Amino acid sequence: MTSQDIEKSSAPSQQDIKHVESLKQQALQVIQNLAADTWTDHNNGDPGITILEVLAFVITDLSHRLAYPMVDLLTPDPEGGEQPAPFFMGQQILPSNPVTLNDHRRFFMDIDGVKNADIKRRKSADGSQRASGVFDIIIDFEDYLSQASAEHRERIQSEVIAEVRRRFISQRNVNEDIGAIRIINKQPVAVAISLSLQVSADPQVVIGELLNRVQEVIAPTVRSYRYDEMQALGLSGDRIFNGPLLSQGFVLEEDVEKLSMPSSLFASDIISTLTDIAGLKTLQGFKFLSQQEGGDLLWRMDILPNSITSLDLATTYAALEVEIDGQRYDLPALDQSQLTQLIKIKTLQPGNGMPEYVEHYIDGQYRHLSQYRSLQHQLPAIYGLSEQRLNDPALSTQTAQILQLKGYLSLFDQVLADQYAQLDSLKTLLALPSDQVFARLAKNFNQMLASETMTSKDITQFWCDVKKLPITQLSQPLQDISGMGRLLGNYVSQYAQDGFQSYAEEAFGDLQLDRLKRSCEHLFARFAETTLDASLLKYRDVFSHYLSDLRRSPDALVEQPHEPLINKLVSLKQIVDLVLLLKQYSSLSKLRTGGFDYLNADPKSSHAGGLSQRIMRFLGISKSPPMPLATNNKEGFYLLESELIRFGAEQESYGVNQLYFVAPNWPTRFANDEFRNLLERQIVKDSPVYQQPNILYLNRQDMSLFERLYFSWLNAMTQLPLVSGMLSDEPEPGGMEVASELTAAQELAAGKQAQVENLSALLREFFKEGASFFNIILKTIALDQLALTLALWLDAGEVAQLATDSVENMRRSLHKILLARSAAPADASAHERVTNDLFTQILFTVCQAQLDALVKPLPIAKATIGSNFRLGYRKLHFLKPAYPTGNAVINPTAMDDAAAILGMHPMLADRPAFTLGIKQPFSI
């Protein structure tokens, strides 16, 4: 843009002149109130009034640029290679996962090969007859599959069923699952029609249209729309994107509701659609051709149970009787492929015609918003403000006077220039923030929340990222003004680069952090969301332990007395939380009540569904921690759903619509009662109202046992068999069908099902009783076997004292035996403490061994090469120990305090002793 262009764009319009005059009058009123005694000449000839008029004009130009259309304000510079600012596209932020039954139907009908689908909710198996979260899905395949070979049809149907299951599980809500997927039977229907055509009609065209209309009544399809077609219907964005986003066009919910599975077909429904076909003269006869006893049906045909109708095209075409001008017209013989071409088969086009990038929406005119022409150019030439002699080394009295005025005017100039620069940054201020720096800062904060030591490298990177925080208050240098070197002195070279940027906003200052926080809160408020108060999140208690390390770093910024570092850390953590929430909001919003995908092949790190992630993100847990939690101080929790641990519970009562949150009780914030209250309130707030949330806090040992069991269950769920078949085959309540003699594949599926049922029963028992995992797992061991196992830690006399009538009595007697080992302990409290530790370690070791037995690969009675594999889970070394190991010594020269107090087992006296030093994770 040239200077001439700028002057031309700044030429005042009549409306601008009114604005200028209004601003001038407001300013004069202020002057008259504040400087009535010292400034008496308010006429236009006064230089002060002249300057005032120029200021009013420039401010009006700023407001004029603010009034540009939003698309112009967001359009990037095409010549500067500027990329469009990142915004959420409509297809990213507006759709949801399937929620209603019609949502699920549309979602399934979007799959190639699925013509229609229905979904039915089962009643709960607890005797209450309440609706459960288990669904039976009924699939109606496309009619063309009935013409394919049996092998090809079975292969396609198997692939479609697998895709239906994958889509449902990946997008399901909590406590929703598939019971069975059934294929509805196709009942072919043929009709006999006799008709008379007009002489000028093309028989092939008329017959094609007639067959299409008959097809739409007997086997209707749902129309899919492209994005521009939805807009042409006058639908708003929230209507267009209501429900799940489909990959092959948009489907209206009302069209899905009309697509039912009727019990009868009526001739009148078909005839009424044929009367207005172009070229058709009269419809002379119509009847259904029935394969049942009783011959042809004239006006109604009943549909068989568990069936849906499809048009028998070949029979219908063969039965057509056509007459033209009183003469019979013989239709040409057509094979199946030619007949199919007469019917407009449903063809789904890939994509839905939506713009994929934000620049497809932003097609405005680029405006040079930041370019500012100094108001000094607008003043009369007699002022001499633009003279080049102001740059000369020689300084006269007149030059000094001009420089004095220039310095005064430059204050106004700089404020206005910075406002113009700020206006140009609007496209980034309103856009999604870049998360590169914030992602690294989130990693540092995760270390602090996990009570981990920050290395010098971590601290250096932290301060480096802090210095790279986005600038919120922009400054730019004034251009084409003489004498700036005389005014700024040595600072002029730095000023030419970035104006007064270093003074406009201090790096990591309260002003920058406040503006960043308010900017993110504004973006977040667009989605009707608010974040939690920092005082409730208990960041201060954690970060205060890292202040000395951060301050000692040579890269640390100077801490101002009025801006404590702890306050800045808390503010920065809130900003990081907001940025990550904004970047992930499309998925957090879409799957706000989502469960996890249990078919994912990596259950170790994919066990957190949409609901869990949403709760954790709002609580400042920026990343879902992978297992295990027992061996560190990382924050997080596990969520189990009652409908996913229902397997094998047909004969027992179990909770319906129950959510079980399992959290550690030792991380710094999770050990705080106030934070626990906040966690529980957030769980209640985000959980669906019809679900009952429960939360359990476990210690390290129970958490270690739980995680091994939970991971085994997750692994078994990835191999959960699916019940599928024809709709007439009623599924078993538990999901597996029973056969008298099992094939190798059925045996394998039964083994998988049994593994899921056994592990689900243990989890149900734990949540039902709310007891220690020790009791739950010990109850799975036979009493005689448990006694033999515990005897390994006892001598002959102690074994005789061990109770064997129940698990609880056996535990009590074991504790008494261990307490009695030292008759006169020197320190009673130390004796009891060490005894309890040994007692716990013995039970823990027994439970770990039992878990190994419970989740070991299942044996295979009849092995078939290439089709069998053992069902188990790949052992993960980190799931077994309860604590990280600090040190271990074999054959110690002296016994430790515990051995001195309790004594050693006689059977182990001649064996190498093994001393294990347990290192507790650093806790603050």
mmCIF file of C-alpha atoms in Angstrom, residues 723-846:
data_model
loop_
_atom_site.group_PDB
_atom_site.id
_atom_site.type_symbol
_atom_site.label_atom_id
_atom_site.label_comp_id
_atom_site.label_asym_id
_atom_site.label_seq_id
_atom_site.Cartn_x
_atom_site.Cartn_y
_atom_site.Cartn_z
ATOM 1 C CA VAL A 723 -22.808 -62.515 19.323
ATOM 2 C CA SER A 724 -24.078 -62.155 15.771
ATOM 3 C CA GLY A 725 -26.330 -64.018 13.381
ATOM 4 C CA MET A 726 -29.766 -63.927 11.822
ATOM 5 C CA LEU A 727 -32.492 -62.108 13.726
ATOM 6 C CA SER A 728 -34.457 -65.322 14.281
ATOM 7 C CA ASP A 729 -31.555 -66.699 16.361
ATOM 8 C CA GLU A 730 -32.295 -65.458 19.862
ATOM 9 C CA PRO A 731 -29.126 -64.464 21.756
ATOM 10 C CA GLU A 732 -28.297 -65.940 25.121
ATOM 11 C CA PRO A 733 -28.633 -63.418 28.006
ATOM 12 C CA GLY A 734 -24.938 -63.647 28.785
ATOM 13 C CA GLY A 735 -23.892 -63.084 25.205
ATOM 14 C CA MET A 736 -22.579 -66.561 24.293
ATOM 15 C CA GLU A 737 -24.619 -69.257 22.593
ATOM 16 C CA VAL A 738 -24.437 -72.809 23.898
ATOM 17 C CA ALA A 739 -23.681 -75.755 21.630
ATOM 18 C CA SER A 740 -23.542 -79.448 22.480
ATOM 19 C CA GLU A 741 -20.197 -79.985 20.760
ATOM 20 C CA LEU A 742 -17.882 -77.044 20.355
ATOM 21 C CA THR A 743 -15.724 -76.524 17.315
ATOM 22 C CA ALA A 744 -12.204 -75.162 17.757
ATOM 23 C CA ALA A 745 -13.411 -71.619 17.047
ATOM 24 C CA GLN A 746 -16.344 -71.984 19.443
ATOM 25 C CA GLU A 747 -14.055 -73.415 22.114
ATOM 26 C CA LEU A 748 -11.752 -70.440 21.759
ATOM 27 C CA ALA A 749 -14.670 -67.994 21.951
ATOM 28 C CA ALA A 750 -16.006 -69.781 25.026
ATOM 29 C CA GLY A 751 -12.576 -69.517 26.646
ATOM 30 C CA LYS A 752 -12.460 -65.790 25.949
ATOM 31 C CA GLN A 753 -15.951 -65.347 27.354
ATOM 32 C CA ALA A 754 -15.098 -67.349 30.474
ATOM 33 C CA GLN A 755 -12.005 -65.237 31.096
ATOM 34 C CA VAL A 756 -14.043 -62.011 30.873
ATOM 35 C CA GLU A 757 -16.709 -63.451 33.183
ATOM 36 C CA ASN A 758 -14.190 -64.550 35.831
ATOM 37 C CA LEU A 759 -12.394 -61.209 35.922
ATOM 38 C CA SER A 760 -15.665 -59.248 35.820
ATOM 39 C CA ALA A 761 -16.912 -61.234 38.809
ATOM 40 C CA LEU A 762 -13.853 -60.194 40.848
ATOM 41 C CA LEU A 763 -14.387 -56.537 39.971
ATOM 42 C CA ARG A 764 -18.102 -56.738 40.795
ATOM 43 C CA GLU A 765 -17.281 -58.321 44.143
ATOM 44 C CA PHE A 766 -14.864 -55.544 44.972
ATOM 45 C CA PHE A 767 -17.278 -52.737 44.115
ATOM 46 C CA LYS A 768 -20.165 -54.541 45.800
ATOM 47 C CA GLU A 769 -18.381 -55.153 49.090
ATOM 48 C CA GLY A 770 -16.080 -52.125 49.076
ATOM 49 C CA ALA A 771 -13.579 -54.287 50.940
ATOM 50 C CA SER A 772 -9.847 -54.670 50.665
ATOM 51 C CA PHE A 773 -8.563 -56.385 47.562
ATOM 52 C CA PHE A 774 -6.772 -58.823 49.878
ATOM 53 C CA ASN A 775 -10.109 -60.287 50.995
ATOM 54 C CA ILE A 776 -11.528 -60.429 47.479
ATOM 55 C CA ILE A 777 -8.566 -62.287 46.015
ATOM 56 C CA LEU A 778 -7.928 -64.558 49.005
ATOM 57 C CA LYS A 779 -11.540 -65.783 48.756
ATOM 58 C CA THR A 780 -10.748 -67.186 45.311
ATOM 59 C CA ILE A 781 -8.198 -69.577 46.829
ATOM 60 C CA ALA A 782 -9.290 -72.907 48.285
ATOM 61 C CA LEU A 783 -8.858 -72.913 52.080
ATOM 62 C CA ASP A 784 -6.515 -75.906 52.109
ATOM 63 C CA GLN A 785 -4.386 -74.395 49.351
ATOM 64 C CA LEU A 786 -4.277 -71.036 51.153
ATOM 65 C CA ALA A 787 -3.161 -72.739 54.355
ATOM 66 C CA LEU A 788 -0.360 -74.554 52.533
ATOM 67 C CA THR A 789 0.750 -71.295 50.955
ATOM 68 C CA LEU A 790 0.833 -69.366 54.258
ATOM 69 C CA ALA A 791 2.727 -72.258 55.893
ATOM 70 C CA LEU A 792 5.791 -71.332 53.828
ATOM 71 C CA TRP A 793 6.292 -68.400 56.227
ATOM 72 C CA LEU A 794 5.682 -70.449 59.423
ATOM 73 C CA ASP A 795 7.436 -73.174 61.383
ATOM 74 C CA ALA A 796 5.799 -76.440 62.399
ATOM 75 C CA GLY A 797 4.467 -75.116 65.690
ATOM 76 C CA GLU A 798 3.058 -71.986 64.111
ATOM 77 C CA VAL A 799 1.357 -73.964 61.330
ATOM 78 C CA ALA A 800 -0.626 -75.838 63.977
ATOM 79 C CA GLN A 801 -1.958 -72.508 65.303
ATOM 80 C CA LEU A 802 -3.229 -71.399 61.883
ATOM 81 C CA ALA A 803 -7.031 -71.423 61.652
ATOM 82 C CA THR A 804 -8.366 -73.129 58.531
ATOM 83 C CA ASP A 805 -12.139 -72.772 58.787
ATOM 84 C CA SER A 806 -12.442 -69.413 56.959
ATOM 85 C CA VAL A 807 -10.348 -66.829 55.203
ATOM 86 C CA GLU A 808 -11.060 -64.167 57.823
ATOM 87 C CA ASN A 809 -10.105 -66.420 60.728
ATOM 88 C CA MET A 810 -6.997 -67.523 58.885
ATOM 89 C CA ARG A 811 -5.927 -63.890 58.502
ATOM 90 C CA ARG A 812 -6.502 -63.170 62.188
ATOM 91 C CA SER A 813 -4.564 -66.204 63.330
ATOM 92 C CA LEU A 814 -1.654 -65.378 61.025
ATOM 93 C CA HIS A 815 -1.432 -61.889 62.519
ATOM 94 C CA LYS A 816 -1.432 -63.306 66.058
ATOM 95 C CA ILE A 817 1.306 -65.795 65.143
ATOM 96 C CA LEU A 818 3.532 -63.055 63.758
ATOM 97 C CA LEU A 819 2.959 -60.876 66.827
ATOM 98 C CA ALA A 820 3.908 -63.742 69.171
ATOM 99 C CA ARG A 821 7.230 -64.460 67.513
ATOM 100 C CA SER A 822 9.121 -62.094 69.839
ATOM 101 C CA ALA A 823 8.099 -62.534 73.454
ATOM 102 C CA ALA A 824 9.745 -59.415 74.897
ATOM 103 C CA PRO A 825 10.322 -56.803 72.210
ATOM 104 C CA ALA A 826 12.557 -53.895 73.150
ATOM 105 C CA ASP A 827 10.258 -51.433 71.367
ATOM 106 C CA ALA A 828 6.578 -52.455 71.348
ATOM 107 C CA SER A 829 5.532 -49.879 68.754
ATOM 108 C CA ALA A 830 8.383 -50.836 66.421
ATOM 109 C CA HIS A 831 7.557 -54.501 66.958
ATOM 110 C CA GLU A 832 3.911 -53.964 65.974
ATOM 111 C CA ARG A 833 4.842 -51.796 63.009
ATOM 112 C CA VAL A 834 7.292 -54.333 61.585
ATOM 113 C CA THR A 835 4.836 -57.161 62.262
ATOM 114 C CA ASN A 836 2.104 -55.355 60.331
ATOM 115 C CA ASP A 837 4.499 -54.706 57.481
ATOM 116 C CA LEU A 838 5.454 -58.373 57.269
ATOM 117 C CA PHE A 839 1.812 -59.442 57.574
ATOM 118 C CA THR A 840 0.864 -57.125 54.700
ATOM 119 C CA GLN A 841 3.781 -58.261 52.546
ATOM 120 C CA ILE A 842 2.863 -61.925 53.038
ATOM 121 C CA LEU A 843 -0.748 -61.338 52.009
ATOM 122 C CA PHE A 844 0.363 -59.124 49.148
ATOM 123 C CA THR A 845 2.717 -61.821 47.822
ATOM 124 C CA VAL A 846 0.001 -64.479 48.063
#
